[in-house]
């Protein structure tokens, strides 16, 4: 086997002991989780925005962004729930490039996974402690979830992971909302199969244990657009796409049907500045069809302090080193627009 074993990593119990969640913050999170759960169960009309950088790169700028978001949350608290994206693992199509803070806590230094695990836990914990906003992350590696299980309030499963058995079964053991993205092919059947799997109980191998789960009734779908065989982006946020997914939901016996629309990625044709227009179209579709108004629970938006993206070595504060993001000024305007028009 051509693998070099570098060192054995600390267990989740050891990391959590070193970087603990206080009982006071646990109560804050529990209350926020209850508020979010009511939206996905159809018991609240609030609208969810999962918003933030494509990937978390530096603790200082990510926290700066979240502090700004917390101030806005206070102004829109009557009808919006803002969940900051702290995405600490970055999926790469070819496997090359910056793989996220969990791999490389300092983008300008060599990978250090043990320090990366500590860094991502500290970041999620500081965000909760200093803003009282609960956070979202993408579960790229199911075995890593246990390092953050007591801190996360929303998880996304990416387009390249959604068909993976281990991802689906791990989600079945979670008690928070988890969004399954459509695969890059755009096949909504694959996405819905993942939701079915995650909502049911399973017995399987996880982190060296035989485990049993009860199923996650809060698992749902995320539309992120598709890519055809010629590499062309195909949006799937339009009214007809939403109706197709609504009909497909009706044909399956699923708990708490819900849709989140990702306004970037293939939906924006990878043009980050189109996100406000896409968000507005989705809001119009919700207003036009009463069933869609119940089904579409929120939006996913890629946003940071400085718009666009940069090379990893440029070191512009608050600018994405992965996918381009909407800048803060446009993001703030968009949040207020959504609050006034849902």
Short mmCIF file of C-alpha atoms in Angstrom, two decimals:
data_model
loop_
_atom_site.label_atom_id
_atom_site.label_comp_id
_atom_site.label_asym_id
_atom_site.label_seq_id
_atom_site.Cartn_x
_atom_site.Cartn_y
_atom_site.Cartn_z
CA UNK A 1 0.00 0.00 0.00
CA UNK A 2 1.50 3.30 -1.10
CA UNK A 3 0.33 5.38 1.89
CA UNK A 4 2.64 7.06 4.38
CA UNK A 5 1.11 7.16 7.86
CA UNK A 6 2.20 10.52 9.32
CA UNK A 7 0.66 10.43 12.81
CA UNK A 8 -2.43 9.26 14.64
CA UNK A 9 -4.91 12.07 15.16
CA UNK A 10 -6.58 12.91 18.49
CA UNK A 11 -10.01 11.40 19.04
CA UNK A 12 -13.10 13.63 18.91
CA UNK A 13 -13.42 13.23 22.69
CA UNK A 14 -9.89 14.59 23.16
CA UNK A 15 -10.47 17.56 20.86
CA UNK A 16 -13.81 18.40 22.51
CA UNK A 17 -12.20 18.16 25.96
CA UNK A 18 -9.49 20.62 24.88
CA UNK A 19 -11.96 23.00 23.14
CA UNK A 20 -15.24 22.56 25.05
CA UNK A 21 -18.70 23.98 24.44
CA UNK A 22 -20.00 25.62 27.62
CA UNK A 23 -23.42 24.80 29.03
CA UNK A 24 -24.49 28.43 28.45
CA UNK A 25 -23.60 28.29 24.76
CA UNK A 26 -25.15 24.83 24.46
CA UNK A 27 -28.43 26.39 25.61
CA UNK A 28 -28.09 29.19 23.02
CA UNK A 29 -27.56 26.60 20.30
CA UNK A 30 -30.44 24.44 21.46
CA UNK A 31 -32.83 27.40 21.27
CA UNK A 32 -31.61 28.36 17.80
CA UNK A 33 -31.83 24.75 16.61
CA UNK A 34 -35.44 24.60 17.77
CA UNK A 35 -36.23 27.77 15.81
CA UNK A 36 -34.65 26.34 12.65
CA UNK A 37 -36.34 22.95 13.07
CA UNK A 38 -39.76 24.61 13.21
CA UNK A 39 -39.14 26.08 9.75
CA UNK A 40 -38.35 22.67 8.25
CA UNK A 41 -41.33 21.08 9.99
CA UNK A 42 -43.67 23.75 8.60
CA UNK A 43 -44.40 25.17 12.05
CA UNK A 44 -42.80 28.57 11.32
CA UNK A 45 -43.04 30.89 8.30
CA UNK A 46 -39.55 32.28 8.78
CA UNK A 47 -37.19 32.08 5.80
CA UNK A 48 -33.65 30.73 6.07
CA UNK A 49 -30.50 32.20 4.52
CA UNK A 50 -27.41 30.02 4.65
CA UNK A 51 -24.92 32.70 3.74
CA UNK A 52 -21.19 33.26 3.84
CA UNK A 53 -17.87 32.58 2.13
CA UNK A 54 -17.38 29.77 -0.35
CA UNK A 55 -14.80 28.40 2.08
CA UNK A 56 -13.51 29.57 5.45
CA UNK A 57 -9.89 30.59 4.95
CA UNK A 58 -8.84 32.93 7.79
CA UNK A 59 -10.34 33.08 11.26
CA UNK A 60 -10.14 36.88 11.57
CA UNK A 61 -11.93 37.76 8.34
CA UNK A 62 -14.54 34.99 8.70
CA UNK A 63 -15.41 36.22 12.20
CA UNK A 64 -15.47 39.83 10.98
CA UNK A 65 -18.01 38.79 8.34
CA UNK A 66 -20.13 36.94 10.92
CA UNK A 67 -20.16 39.94 13.30
CA UNK A 68 -21.58 42.03 10.45
CA UNK A 69 -24.13 39.32 9.78
CA UNK A 70 -25.16 39.28 13.44
CA UNK A 71 -25.96 43.00 13.33
CA UNK A 72 -28.15 42.48 10.29
CA UNK A 73 -29.83 39.45 11.88
CA UNK A 74 -31.10 41.63 14.69
CA UNK A 75 -32.83 43.88 12.15
CA UNK A 76 -34.51 41.05 10.22
CA UNK A 77 -35.20 38.64 13.09
CA UNK A 78 -38.98 38.77 12.64
CA UNK A 79 -38.91 36.85 9.36
CA UNK A 80 -35.37 35.68 8.52
CA UNK A 81 -32.95 33.24 10.14
CA UNK A 82 -29.36 33.85 9.05
CA UNK A 83 -27.06 30.83 9.30
CA UNK A 84 -23.45 31.74 8.48
CA UNK A 85 -21.55 29.37 6.23
CA UNK A 86 -18.30 28.25 7.84
CA UNK A 87 -17.25 25.73 5.22
CA UNK A 88 -14.02 24.22 6.46
CA UNK A 89 -13.54 21.49 3.83
CA UNK A 90 -13.35 22.42 0.15
CA UNK A 91 -14.26 19.72 -2.40
CA UNK A 92 -12.01 19.85 -5.47
CA UNK A 93 -13.12 18.46 -8.84
CA UNK A 94 -9.63 17.19 -9.66
CA UNK A 95 -8.42 16.80 -6.07
CA UNK A 96 -5.91 19.62 -6.59
CA UNK A 97 -5.74 23.02 -4.87
CA UNK A 98 -6.65 24.42 -1.46
CA UNK A 99 -8.74 21.81 0.37
CA UNK A 100 -9.97 24.01 3.19
CA UNK A 101 -9.06 25.01 6.73
CA UNK A 102 -9.39 21.45 8.04
CA UNK A 103 -6.45 20.49 5.82
CA UNK A 104 -4.54 23.75 5.81
CA UNK A 105 -5.33 26.09 8.73
CA UNK A 106 -2.92 28.61 7.19
CA UNK A 107 -3.39 28.72 3.39
CA UNK A 108 0.21 29.91 2.98
CA UNK A 109 1.73 27.00 4.91
CA UNK A 110 1.92 23.24 4.49
CA UNK A 111 -1.10 21.05 5.42
CA UNK A 112 -1.48 20.19 9.12
CA UNK A 113 -4.62 18.17 9.70
CA UNK A 114 -4.40 17.94 13.49
CA UNK A 115 -4.08 21.71 13.82
CA UNK A 116 -6.74 22.06 11.12
CA UNK A 117 -9.24 20.07 13.19
CA UNK A 118 -8.51 22.25 16.21
CA UNK A 119 -8.73 25.42 14.10
CA UNK A 120 -12.14 24.59 12.64
CA UNK A 121 -13.57 23.71 16.05
CA UNK A 122 -12.24 26.96 17.52
CA UNK A 123 -13.71 28.93 14.61
CA UNK A 124 -17.21 27.43 14.88
CA UNK A 125 -17.11 27.87 18.67
CA UNK A 126 -15.97 31.52 18.49
CA UNK A 127 -18.65 32.31 15.93
CA UNK A 128 -21.35 30.97 18.27
CA UNK A 129 -19.87 32.58 21.38
CA UNK A 130 -19.30 36.04 19.92
CA UNK A 131 -22.30 36.38 17.58
CA UNK A 132 -24.88 33.92 18.98
CA UNK A 133 -25.47 32.80 15.39
CA UNK A 134 -25.39 29.04 14.82
CA UNK A 135 -23.35 27.81 11.90
CA UNK A 136 -23.39 25.61 8.80
CA UNK A 137 -20.66 23.47 7.27
CA UNK A 138 -20.36 21.02 4.40
CA UNK A 139 -19.76 17.40 5.35
CA UNK A 140 -17.07 16.40 2.89
CA UNK A 141 -15.66 13.68 5.16
CA UNK A 142 -18.27 11.83 7.27
CA UNK A 143 -15.65 10.70 9.80
CA UNK A 144 -14.83 14.33 10.65
CA UNK A 145 -18.39 15.20 11.70
CA UNK A 146 -17.89 13.99 15.28
CA UNK A 147 -15.32 16.74 15.91
CA UNK A 148 -18.08 19.34 15.34
CA UNK A 149 -21.29 17.44 16.13
CA UNK A 150 -22.15 19.60 19.17
CA UNK A 151 -21.57 22.87 17.28
CA UNK A 152 -23.21 22.58 13.85
CA UNK A 153 -26.83 23.51 13.21
CA UNK A 154 -26.99 22.92 9.45
CA UNK A 155 -25.05 20.64 7.11
CA UNK A 156 -24.88 20.44 3.34
CA UNK A 157 -23.92 17.35 1.37
CA UNK A 158 -22.23 18.39 -1.86
CA UNK A 159 -22.99 17.44 -5.44
CA UNK A 160 -20.06 15.02 -5.60
CA UNK A 161 -20.87 13.35 -2.26
CA UNK A 162 -24.63 12.97 -2.52
CA UNK A 163 -24.48 9.48 -4.08
CA UNK A 164 -22.03 8.16 -1.51
CA UNK A 165 -23.46 5.51 0.83
CA UNK A 166 -21.43 6.60 3.87
CA UNK A 167 -22.64 10.20 3.57
CA UNK A 168 -26.27 9.12 3.30
CA UNK A 169 -26.10 6.74 6.26
CA UNK A 170 -24.18 9.19 8.45
CA UNK A 171 -26.87 11.82 7.84
CA UNK A 172 -29.47 9.31 9.03
CA UNK A 173 -27.92 9.60 12.49
CA UNK A 174 -28.04 13.39 12.72
CA UNK A 175 -30.68 15.47 14.50
CA UNK A 176 -30.23 18.75 12.59
CA UNK A 177 -31.37 19.78 9.09
CA UNK A 178 -29.16 18.38 6.33
CA UNK A 179 -29.48 19.46 2.71
CA UNK A 180 -28.70 17.00 -0.10
CA UNK A 181 -27.56 18.81 -3.24
CA UNK A 182 -28.47 17.50 -6.66
CA UNK A 183 -25.48 15.80 -8.31
CA UNK A 184 -23.57 17.67 -11.02
CA UNK A 185 -25.59 15.72 -13.60
CA UNK A 186 -28.71 17.49 -12.29
CA UNK A 187 -30.59 14.22 -11.73
CA UNK A 188 -33.16 15.03 -9.03
CA UNK A 189 -33.92 11.30 -8.62
CA UNK A 190 -30.43 10.78 -7.21
CA UNK A 191 -30.95 13.66 -4.79
CA UNK A 192 -34.33 12.35 -3.63
CA UNK A 193 -32.93 8.82 -3.24
CA UNK A 194 -30.36 10.33 -0.88
CA UNK A 195 -33.11 11.98 1.14
CA UNK A 196 -35.00 8.69 1.35
CA UNK A 197 -31.87 6.90 2.56
CA UNK A 198 -31.10 9.57 5.15
CA UNK A 199 -34.65 9.70 6.52
CA UNK A 200 -34.62 5.96 7.27
CA UNK A 201 -32.92 3.93 10.01
CA UNK A 202 -29.70 1.99 9.33
CA UNK A 203 -27.02 -0.18 10.88
CA UNK A 204 -23.52 0.34 9.46
CA UNK A 205 -19.79 0.81 10.12
CA UNK A 206 -18.77 4.27 11.37
CA UNK A 207 -15.40 5.33 12.81
CA UNK A 208 -14.53 1.79 13.85
CA UNK A 209 -17.92 1.01 15.43
CA UNK A 210 -21.04 -0.85 14.42
CA UNK A 211 -23.70 1.86 14.81
CA UNK A 212 -27.45 2.12 14.55
CA UNK A 213 -29.43 5.21 13.55
CA UNK A 214 -33.09 6.22 13.68
CA UNK A 215 -33.25 8.30 10.48
CA UNK A 216 -33.25 12.08 10.04
CA UNK A 217 -36.70 13.53 9.20
CA UNK A 218 -35.14 16.97 8.62
CA UNK A 219 -33.13 15.88 5.58
CA UNK A 220 -34.16 17.79 2.44
CA UNK A 221 -33.06 18.90 -1.05
CA UNK A 222 -30.80 21.68 -2.36
CA UNK A 223 -30.94 22.76 -6.00
CA UNK A 224 -27.51 23.95 -7.17
CA UNK A 225 -27.71 23.67 -10.95
CA UNK A 226 -26.08 21.06 -13.18
CA UNK A 227 -23.31 20.56 -15.73
CA UNK A 228 -23.97 18.80 -19.05
CA UNK A 229 -21.63 16.44 -20.91
CA UNK A 230 -20.04 19.41 -22.69
CA UNK A 231 -19.20 21.19 -19.43
CA UNK A 232 -21.97 23.77 -19.80
CA UNK A 233 -23.80 25.02 -16.70
CA UNK A 234 -27.54 24.35 -16.54
CA UNK A 235 -29.55 26.32 -13.94
CA UNK A 236 -32.37 24.52 -12.11
CA UNK A 237 -33.88 27.32 -10.00
CA UNK A 238 -36.50 28.39 -12.56
CA UNK A 239 -40.23 28.10 -11.88
CA UNK A 240 -40.59 24.94 -14.00
CA UNK A 241 -37.66 23.27 -12.21
CA UNK A 242 -39.21 24.04 -8.85
CA UNK A 243 -42.56 22.60 -9.96
CA UNK A 244 -40.83 19.43 -11.18
CA UNK A 245 -39.17 18.94 -7.80
CA UNK A 246 -42.43 19.68 -5.98
CA UNK A 247 -44.17 17.00 -8.05
CA UNK A 248 -41.36 14.52 -7.42
CA UNK A 249 -41.71 15.15 -3.69
CA UNK A 250 -45.44 14.38 -3.90
CA UNK A 251 -44.66 11.00 -5.46
CA UNK A 252 -42.50 9.93 -2.51
CA UNK A 253 -43.34 9.25 1.11
CA UNK A 254 -40.96 11.75 2.70
CA UNK A 255 -41.16 13.68 5.95
CA UNK A 256 -41.07 17.47 5.95
CA UNK A 257 -40.58 18.12 2.21
CA UNK A 258 -38.37 21.18 1.77
CA UNK A 259 -36.27 22.90 -0.87
CA UNK A 260 -33.28 25.19 -0.46
CA UNK A 261 -32.05 26.97 -3.60
CA UNK A 262 -28.31 27.57 -4.03
CA UNK A 263 -27.98 30.87 -5.88
CA UNK A 264 -24.37 30.33 -6.97
CA UNK A 265 -22.49 27.40 -8.57
CA UNK A 266 -24.15 26.19 -11.78
CA UNK A 267 -27.32 28.14 -11.02
CA UNK A 268 -25.45 31.41 -11.49
CA UNK A 269 -23.40 29.98 -14.38
CA UNK A 270 -20.50 30.64 -11.96
CA UNK A 271 -21.19 34.38 -12.19
CA UNK A 272 -21.40 35.36 -8.51
CA UNK A 273 -22.93 38.77 -9.23
CA UNK A 274 -26.08 37.06 -10.60
CA UNK A 275 -27.04 35.81 -7.13
CA UNK A 276 -29.34 38.74 -6.23
CA UNK A 277 -31.26 38.34 -9.50
CA UNK A 278 -31.64 34.59 -8.93
CA UNK A 279 -32.79 35.14 -5.34
CA UNK A 280 -35.43 37.59 -6.54
CA UNK A 281 -36.71 35.15 -9.16
CA UNK A 282 -37.05 32.40 -6.55
CA UNK A 283 -38.97 34.77 -4.26
CA UNK A 284 -41.32 35.61 -7.14
CA UNK A 285 -41.90 31.89 -7.80
CA UNK A 286 -42.80 31.42 -4.12
CA UNK A 287 -45.31 34.24 -4.32
CA UNK A 288 -46.80 32.92 -7.55
CA UNK A 289 -47.47 29.36 -6.32
CA UNK A 290 -48.78 28.67 -2.82
CA UNK A 291 -47.31 25.16 -2.74
CA UNK A 292 -43.85 26.48 -3.62
CA UNK A 293 -44.20 29.06 -0.87
CA UNK A 294 -44.54 26.20 1.61
CA UNK A 295 -41.82 24.04 0.05
CA UNK A 296 -39.03 26.59 -0.50
CA UNK A 297 -37.63 27.18 2.96
CA UNK A 298 -34.60 29.28 2.10
CA UNK A 299 -31.62 30.21 -0.03
CA UNK A 300 -27.92 29.43 0.00
CA UNK A 301 -25.76 32.45 -0.90
CA UNK A 302 -21.97 32.75 -1.31
CA UNK A 303 -20.91 36.06 0.18
CA UNK A 304 -17.81 37.58 1.81
CA UNK A 305 -16.42 41.00 2.71
CA UNK A 306 -14.76 41.78 -0.65
CA UNK A 307 -16.46 40.63 -3.85
CA UNK A 308 -14.87 38.20 -6.30
CA UNK A 309 -11.96 35.87 -5.63
CA UNK A 310 -8.18 35.93 -5.50
CA UNK A 311 -5.15 33.69 -5.76
CA UNK A 312 -4.25 32.07 -2.45
CA UNK A 313 -1.02 34.11 -2.25
CA UNK A 314 -2.60 37.55 -2.78
CA UNK A 315 -3.72 37.96 0.88
CA UNK A 316 -6.53 40.49 0.31
CA UNK A 317 -8.45 40.56 3.61
CA UNK A 318 -11.97 39.15 3.33
CA UNK A 319 -11.74 38.02 -0.30
CA UNK A 320 -12.40 34.40 -1.29
CA UNK A 321 -9.48 32.18 -2.27
CA UNK A 322 -11.85 29.64 -3.83
CA UNK A 323 -15.09 30.46 -5.70
CA UNK A 324 -15.96 34.15 -6.25
CA UNK A 325 -18.42 35.61 -3.72
CA UNK A 326 -20.80 38.53 -3.50
CA UNK A 327 -19.30 41.48 -1.58
CA UNK A 328 -20.62 42.69 1.77
CA UNK A 329 -22.45 45.80 0.56
CA UNK A 330 -24.44 43.87 -2.06
CA UNK A 331 -25.04 41.04 0.40
CA UNK A 332 -26.49 43.36 3.03
CA UNK A 333 -28.79 44.96 0.46
CA UNK A 334 -29.92 41.52 -0.69
CA UNK A 335 -30.74 40.38 2.85
CA UNK A 336 -32.93 43.44 3.42
CA UNK A 337 -34.64 42.92 0.05
CA UNK A 338 -35.43 39.30 0.91
CA UNK A 339 -36.78 40.30 4.30
CA UNK A 340 -39.12 42.81 2.67
CA UNK A 341 -40.31 40.47 -0.11
CA UNK A 342 -40.81 36.96 1.27
#
